[in-house]
Every structure is written in C-alpha cells, then in structure tokens.
C-alpha cells in the first residue's frame, strides 16, 4: 500500500522513495507495465489490489479544461466551467512574473477543487514563425522571457499542490505535420533558443511533469529521444519528475520507455502494456527501467493524494483574469487620443463585430468553458457614463469577401502564401478601390452602417481581429493579414470621418500585420486573446483606469517575408530545417537591420520614464564559475501619472569567435512608479548570460573580452549602454591530426609540444616548418595529418601520435575533465 502523502518536503521525498521502492517490489511486471500507460483519456491506471488510485490530468495552460462525461472519449468535448485566463500570447506581454504566478495559483486552485493532479501546461515553445497556428499558446520568441514567465506559472500551480506540466519538449514550433515532422536543428540553436525555457522551468520551478512533443528532433521522435529525455533533461538538468507523452505521441512503447518516457497518454491498452511485458520477458528491456518509470507515476499519485480541498472562487478568479488581461494589453501606438477622458456628453462610435462578440481564447486543447464573459461593448458603456455609444458591426467575423490584402493561403501542409502584393506593398489599391471592393461585397451594408455610426462621432473605436477559424492547434495560418473586410473598413472609416481619431483594438492569437493599415489609426491597442475578462480590461485601459504596461513578447514585422524563419517554414517532405539558426525573432531582425512595425519589447504607457546612471560591477570570475556582473540603473517616472515600466537588459558580444545576435535579452524587471518617483533597479548577470554554446567544445563558452550591456525599453530603444571587459581562459582545443598547424601553435599545450618536437635551429629560429614565416602563412590552415602526407616537411603520423599523447598528458590534471559550472 502507498502511504498518505508526506507534507515535509525533504524528509517526505525520502520517505516517499522508500515506500515507492517497497511497493514496486510487490507489484508484478504487468501491474508496473499498466502504470506506464493511462487507463483512459485523462487518468493514470489504478492498481486497486495495492491501494493505488487513478489520478486525473487536464488541459490547460489558460484555464482548466476538465472534460465532463465519459472520460474514455477523446475529442474536444465540453468541459466544466472554469476561469478563462489570458492566453500565453497575452500573458507573455505582461513581462510580470508575480502576475503570472498569481494566475498559476488561481488555476491551480481550480484544478485542486476539481481533484486534478496536474495541469497540462504551460507551453514554452518558441514563436519561431508568426504562422504557427498555436502561437497563442506560447509566450514569446525569446527563450529568457518564456522561461521566466513559465517558471512563475509552474510555481503558482504547484503552490496549490497541483503539478505543472511544461510542454511540448522540444522544438514543436509549428502545427504543419506536427505528428511526424523532423525539426532539424543544430545543437547550438537548440541550446541557445529552443531548450533554455524548458531548462529554466525544470531547474528553477521543478515541475512535476514534462510533456514530450509529437515531432521528431533531428530524425528521432521526441517520445523516444534518449538524448533529450534522459541525457539533457534528467542528467544535465536534474529533472526528477514524470515525463508524459503528448496525447498520441508514442510510436514504439518499449523504445520510448528505454529513452526515458514514463507515461503514455492516452493509453494504447492491450498493445503498449503487452509490448512492455513481452520485452521484459524476452530480456530486451531491463526491469529496472520499468521500475523507474512506474515509480515516477506512483510519485505523482502520492503527490496528489490527500491535498486540502480548495475552493473555486469564480468571482475572485475573474478579478485575477481581469487584472492579468489589463497588465498584458500592449499599446502599440498613441498620438495622444488615449486615454479616453472627459467623454461625458460626447459620442463614441464602437465599430466591429468583435466589440459585441469578443474573441478571447484560442481553439484546440486549451479551449475553456468560461464562467462568464465580459463583452467590450458593455464594459465600455459601463466605464463611460454620460457618453453616447453608437455601435455598428462593420463586418461579419467569418465572412471575409476576397480582397487584395489577403492572399488565399494554402491549408496546412503546404507552403504558406506570402503577404506580398498587398494594397500598400503593391501601391495599387486606392481608398476608393478599398471602399468599392467592400461595398460591392456581402459586407456593403455593414460598411455603410459603420460609416453612418462613425460620422459625427468624437472618437471611433474599431475592433479588429482574426476570425477563430484562422488559427488553432492542429494547423498553421496561411498569411498574417487581418481579413480584408476589416482593413478596408479602417481605410473607409478614416476617409469618412476626416481626422476624427480612430482607435484600433486588436484581438488575435498570433501576430498580425499592422503596417498596411495602422497609418489610418491614431492609436492601436493589441489585446491578443486576453481571456474571459478581456472586455473589461480593454475598457480599463482605453479609459485610463489602468495605465497600459504590456510590452511585445515578439517582433511585429512589416512583411512576413522579413521573418528570419521565412525560407524554412514549414519545411517539406517530413523535414523542417531551422536554417536561421539562433537568429530567431528580434535576433534575426536586428542582425539583418530590417525595419519592423513594432520591435520586441515595445509598448507604450500613459506615463513617461527616463533612464540614467548605469553602473556595472563585477565579482567572482568566469574561470572560477562564480562570475556575477551587477547592473544598476535608475528609472524615473517623468509624468504626472502612476505607471509601470519594463526595464530590459540586453547583452552583446561585438567581437566573437562565432556569429552572435547583436543583442540578447538576459534580464528584465517590471516596476511601478508613482508620478515623479524614481527607483534604482539592479540585475545580476552570470557567466551563462554572456556565453554561447560552442558546437566545437559541446559546452557553454564565455569568450573573454569586451561585452556591451544595454538597458532599454525595447530591443530597439536602448537608453543606456556600457562596455565591460570580462576575462576568461579559453577552453583547451581538442587537438588531433585533423587540427590545423595554426590551431596547434596557438594552443598553449599544443604549441609547446610542437615547438619542442621540432626543436630550434642553430641560429635560434624555430626548427622545421616553423622556421619560415612565409611557409607558415601558406600551410597554417592545413591539418597536421595533411602535412604528414607531404614528404620533406618533417611531420609524420608518428610525430602526430606523440604530440597528441603529450597534450593529453599535459592536460590530464588540468581543467578539461572538470564539469562545467554554468
Ligand atoms: C496537445 C497537448 C494537450 C493534449 C491533451 C495534444 O493534442 O498537443 O498540448 O495537452 O493534446 O489534450
């Protein structure tokens, strides 16, 4: 029998280990095999004879999706009512770990109230390309920001004794062919871009579960990828929880078990369990491997047992959702029309079906049945007493007539259509064209009605967004434009209202192109899919009850073709090559010096802030593994309104041995400042923050020398910067016959061995081939083994063997075998 759950952390784990070991000794191989698969779509397997109950997992990252009815059913059926929090695409823009922790705790409380052992989220896959249909479920294009926010979410969930399950491990950055495609990514790119968010969550927040992805990584299914699941996740990062498959990601149960996948969901009953039992009987699967996996499932059961009951406080959680949404909205543009104050007695036109029929969440496994939904139109009416609101739908959400700004994108699985050839790019469509096209289509009456409502108004609020069918789990988008019915409506309104300010309010999961129409708007508020309270949060920000403080977690490019991953998305014939390498998002836009619509980190406030007094100091050293670079600066609120600033720290290594992005986010803080107040902020950077992943050395390398530390309000709005010099000893080169003569000579050990072996001439010059500068310049790039093939140079295979042995000996007691400390 399993004991009751231990409450003390350290001692408890040890007790649990003992009782799990004792129980495993009592279980038969078929019982242990059964534990390694679920018993239905959402539950682990019970072993009633031994008092082991089944525990339940549920989606999702943005609100609980506990399915009702028969749980053996698959599919996306109705779920219990739950608070729909902002999606990760919105929360990512909060840049606020405390806030995300509170959302996680509220979600955890709801899960506990529903007796859920673990919530299947958060998703920390990197937004490699704006077309990914599931981008609304992911935080950012940046691994540092994604990792910090996801760890806060897991902290919050687990503070309620509900497991977090970080997903989808790894390199699941598209929906096209997601069940099979091989993400072909070099190790440096994996280490610097696609793995760090997982690494941070695992090491800092210790999630109970990690979910492997469907796709292959460099030719091997993630579900049976030993390097990912065992070598990196467990051995390097010390993960001690349960690895669960994405739903249906297992192809070979025994291979997956050997590679480190503990739990298959949903179960292939009678197939996977039998395969495990047979493999143990045949001696091809070590029973110890089965014991470890079954033991981890038992630990999840123990962790979920006997938790205190929790309340589902719907009203309080709605308030959390509203606060979270309000802190996440990003004010992209504002010529001063916002906030809307003094509106009593004025007329506001509210245009756009999305104002009345809000879109606040995405489709697929994260879809929630909300406890209530705040409608923007109603929330605005309540927030603007005395103002007259005139509503007109303007367009049908799903009824876009064909138009020039939207390419007919192919369905998932084929190459996406480009967004070139738009009205602006082609310069061919005039306002009149736009108007005529809209008038001629099925939306003509709606446009006329919207123009009527806007005419004579003091302000025009126009709600725009992506129709739900354009983005979802399961497929990628075909283009990044808003429906033509909407963009043409903006142009038409601008023409009709002659200078009356137009405020665009955007609701979309993935990024949309703004550059073709936002010249017609005085202000643009990007709301993403901000959960069930989005309507109130939008009213809060538009009226100034909340000062906007969201910052973009991804770059909004001018054209899709500018996206660094453009030429390599979504791949073909079963492979997607991550050809842009580490140049994802702003790393690529900045390296290519491309203009963008709105840069990573950008977002306006109704306050203004100034930055001063950058001070940087160093303690410890890279060589000793305890380098700490302290960055301090002072931020002042120079306005008469309280507000939040997101202070961003980027690091650059301008002269590096490998190609590095011009700047990379390595720290941030969101601080609240009263009018006129100032605050010193402090950040600590470690050696890892300055390092790159060396493919040559297969480790992080901090290249000693000069770095630039930049502090700013976006990746393109650097307010302060300074150079620092950080000393570090280069790692010894692995020297062999294939290393060049120059590599041998520049390495301290190799150079000494080679010079010693070739001796000195009577005139004091180096012996053999080392004596001629001219010759050295010509043969310096040749491997020693090649030189050995040329007679008369004095390099032989025997000499190379001697040199390699000498270097190995010299380094034997030196640092080479020392494990890396960061
Ligand atoms: C999704 C996961 C989800 C699972 C269970 C899969 O299709 O990729 O994110 O947790 O289904 O619904």
Short mmCIF file of C-alpha atoms in Angstrom, two decimals, residues 181-354:
data_model
loop_
_atom_site.label_atom_id
_atom_site.label_comp_id
_atom_site.label_asym_id
_atom_site.label_seq_id
_atom_site.Cartn_x
_atom_site.Cartn_y
_atom_site.Cartn_z
CA UNK A 181 7.89 16.30 -38.96
CA UNK A 182 11.55 16.24 -38.08
CA UNK A 183 12.73 19.57 -36.70
CA UNK A 184 16.28 19.61 -38.00
CA UNK A 185 18.11 21.91 -35.59
CA UNK A 186 21.80 22.18 -34.84
CA UNK A 187 22.84 21.76 -31.23
CA UNK A 188 23.87 25.36 -30.69
CA UNK A 189 20.45 26.58 -31.81
CA UNK A 190 18.72 24.04 -29.58
CA UNK A 191 20.84 25.04 -26.60
CA UNK A 192 20.52 28.79 -27.10
CA UNK A 193 16.95 29.12 -28.38
CA UNK A 194 14.72 26.06 -28.07
CA UNK A 195 15.85 24.43 -24.83
CA UNK A 196 16.60 27.25 -22.34
CA UNK A 197 12.97 27.96 -21.43
CA UNK A 198 12.49 24.28 -20.55
CA UNK A 199 15.82 24.25 -18.75
CA UNK A 200 14.90 27.23 -16.63
CA UNK A 201 11.47 25.89 -15.70
CA UNK A 202 12.93 22.49 -14.81
CA UNK A 203 15.79 23.82 -12.73
CA UNK A 204 14.04 26.79 -11.09
CA UNK A 205 10.45 25.60 -10.64
CA UNK A 206 10.84 21.80 -10.58
CA UNK A 207 7.62 20.95 -12.42
CA UNK A 208 6.04 17.62 -11.57
CA UNK A 209 5.79 16.73 -15.24
CA UNK A 210 7.33 17.40 -18.63
CA UNK A 211 5.38 16.55 -21.78
CA UNK A 212 7.33 15.42 -24.82
CA UNK A 213 6.25 16.74 -28.20
CA UNK A 214 4.84 14.84 -31.17
CA UNK A 215 7.52 15.79 -33.66
CA UNK A 216 10.92 14.33 -34.32
CA UNK A 217 14.04 16.21 -33.37
CA UNK A 218 16.85 15.59 -35.83
CA UNK A 219 15.21 12.44 -37.11
CA UNK A 220 14.16 10.83 -33.80
CA UNK A 221 10.68 11.09 -32.27
CA UNK A 222 10.80 13.26 -29.17
CA UNK A 223 8.91 10.48 -27.36
CA UNK A 224 11.86 8.16 -27.80
CA UNK A 225 14.71 10.65 -27.86
CA UNK A 226 17.17 9.45 -25.27
CA UNK A 227 19.44 12.47 -25.58
CA UNK A 228 16.55 14.84 -24.91
CA UNK A 229 14.63 12.85 -22.32
CA UNK A 230 17.50 11.36 -20.44
CA UNK A 231 20.86 12.96 -21.13
CA UNK A 232 19.72 16.58 -21.18
CA UNK A 233 16.51 16.61 -19.16
CA UNK A 234 17.45 14.24 -16.36
CA UNK A 235 21.22 14.07 -16.26
CA UNK A 236 22.13 17.66 -17.10
CA UNK A 237 19.14 19.49 -15.65
CA UNK A 238 18.36 17.09 -12.81
CA UNK A 239 14.66 16.63 -13.66
CA UNK A 240 13.14 14.28 -11.08
CA UNK A 241 9.50 14.29 -12.20
CA UNK A 242 7.44 12.36 -14.69
CA UNK A 243 7.81 12.50 -18.46
CA UNK A 244 4.41 12.12 -20.15
CA UNK A 245 3.82 11.78 -23.87
CA UNK A 246 1.84 14.32 -25.77
CA UNK A 247 -1.51 12.72 -26.46
CA UNK A 248 -0.80 10.03 -29.02
CA UNK A 249 2.92 10.76 -29.44
CA UNK A 250 4.15 7.23 -28.69
CA UNK A 251 5.13 5.04 -31.62
CA UNK A 252 7.24 2.35 -30.00
CA UNK A 253 6.37 1.99 -26.32
CA UNK A 254 9.44 -0.02 -25.40
CA UNK A 255 11.88 2.28 -27.19
CA UNK A 256 10.16 5.25 -25.56
CA UNK A 257 10.45 3.69 -22.11
CA UNK A 258 14.12 2.97 -22.61
CA UNK A 259 14.69 6.55 -23.76
CA UNK A 260 13.03 7.98 -20.64
CA UNK A 261 9.30 8.37 -21.39
CA UNK A 262 7.49 7.26 -18.24
CA UNK A 263 3.79 7.61 -19.03
CA UNK A 264 1.95 7.10 -22.31
CA UNK A 265 -1.26 9.10 -22.76
CA UNK A 266 -3.82 8.22 -23.82
CA UNK A 267 -3.10 4.51 -23.39
CA UNK A 268 -2.90 2.02 -26.21
CA UNK A 269 -4.45 -0.57 -23.94
CA UNK A 270 -3.56 -4.16 -24.70
CA UNK A 271 -0.82 -3.04 -27.09
CA UNK A 272 1.68 -0.93 -25.20
CA UNK A 273 1.34 -2.80 -21.89
CA UNK A 274 1.77 -6.12 -23.66
CA UNK A 275 4.82 -4.85 -25.53
CA UNK A 276 6.41 -3.85 -22.22
CA UNK A 277 5.65 -7.18 -20.55
CA UNK A 278 6.97 -9.13 -23.55
CA UNK A 279 10.14 -7.06 -23.69
CA UNK A 280 10.90 -7.70 -20.03
CA UNK A 281 10.21 -11.42 -20.52
CA UNK A 282 12.48 -11.51 -23.56
CA UNK A 283 15.24 -9.72 -21.68
CA UNK A 284 15.29 -6.82 -24.14
CA UNK A 285 14.00 -4.37 -21.54
CA UNK A 286 15.72 -4.08 -18.20
CA UNK A 287 13.12 -4.37 -15.43
CA UNK A 288 14.95 -1.58 -13.58
CA UNK A 289 13.93 0.79 -16.38
CA UNK A 290 10.29 -0.23 -15.94
CA UNK A 291 10.59 0.21 -12.17
CA UNK A 292 11.91 3.72 -12.52
CA UNK A 293 9.07 4.78 -14.82
CA UNK A 294 6.36 3.11 -12.74
CA UNK A 295 7.88 4.64 -9.61
CA UNK A 296 7.57 8.11 -11.09
CA UNK A 297 3.89 7.53 -11.82
CA UNK A 298 3.46 6.39 -8.21
CA UNK A 299 5.09 9.59 -7.04
CA UNK A 300 2.52 11.62 -8.98
CA UNK A 301 -0.23 9.61 -7.29
CA UNK A 302 1.35 10.31 -3.89
CA UNK A 303 1.79 13.98 -4.61
CA UNK A 304 -1.86 14.35 -5.49
CA UNK A 305 -3.15 12.37 -2.53
CA UNK A 306 -4.87 13.97 0.41
CA UNK A 307 -4.48 17.57 -0.59
CA UNK A 308 -6.52 20.08 1.29
CA UNK A 309 -9.72 20.82 -0.60
CA UNK A 310 -9.72 24.12 -2.49
CA UNK A 311 -12.49 26.49 -3.35
CA UNK A 312 -13.38 27.57 -6.81
CA UNK A 313 -13.94 31.25 -6.13
CA UNK A 314 -15.26 32.25 -9.53
CA UNK A 315 -15.64 35.95 -8.76
CA UNK A 316 -12.15 36.29 -7.28
CA UNK A 317 -10.63 34.41 -10.19
CA UNK A 318 -12.47 36.56 -12.68
CA UNK A 319 -10.87 39.53 -10.98
CA UNK A 320 -7.45 37.88 -11.36
CA UNK A 321 -8.21 37.29 -15.03
CA UNK A 322 -9.20 40.95 -15.47
CA UNK A 323 -6.08 42.24 -13.74
CA UNK A 324 -3.89 39.86 -15.75
CA UNK A 325 -5.50 40.92 -19.01
CA UNK A 326 -5.20 44.62 -18.24
CA UNK A 327 -1.49 44.25 -17.42
CA UNK A 328 -0.90 42.36 -20.67
CA UNK A 329 -2.50 44.62 -23.29
CA UNK A 330 0.08 46.38 -25.44
CA UNK A 331 -0.47 49.94 -26.55
CA UNK A 332 1.39 49.90 -29.85
CA UNK A 333 0.66 53.43 -30.96
CA UNK A 334 -0.94 56.50 -29.43
CA UNK A 335 -0.87 60.04 -30.76
CA UNK A 336 -2.47 61.25 -27.54
CA UNK A 337 -6.09 60.27 -28.16
CA UNK A 338 -5.87 57.72 -25.34
CA UNK A 339 -6.82 57.55 -22.57
CA UNK A 340 -10.41 58.49 -23.27
CA UNK A 341 -11.19 61.05 -20.60
CA UNK A 342 -13.87 63.71 -20.32
CA UNK A 343 -16.18 61.72 -22.54
CA UNK A 344 -19.44 62.60 -20.78
CA UNK A 345 -21.69 64.27 -23.30
CA UNK A 346 -19.53 63.03 -26.21
CA UNK A 347 -20.27 60.41 -28.82
CA UNK A 348 -18.13 57.34 -29.31
CA UNK A 349 -18.63 55.09 -32.30
CA UNK A 350 -17.84 51.48 -31.45
CA UNK A 351 -17.35 49.63 -34.71
CA UNK A 352 -16.62 45.96 -35.25
CA UNK A 353 -18.40 42.71 -34.52
CA UNK A 354 -15.61 41.76 -32.12
#
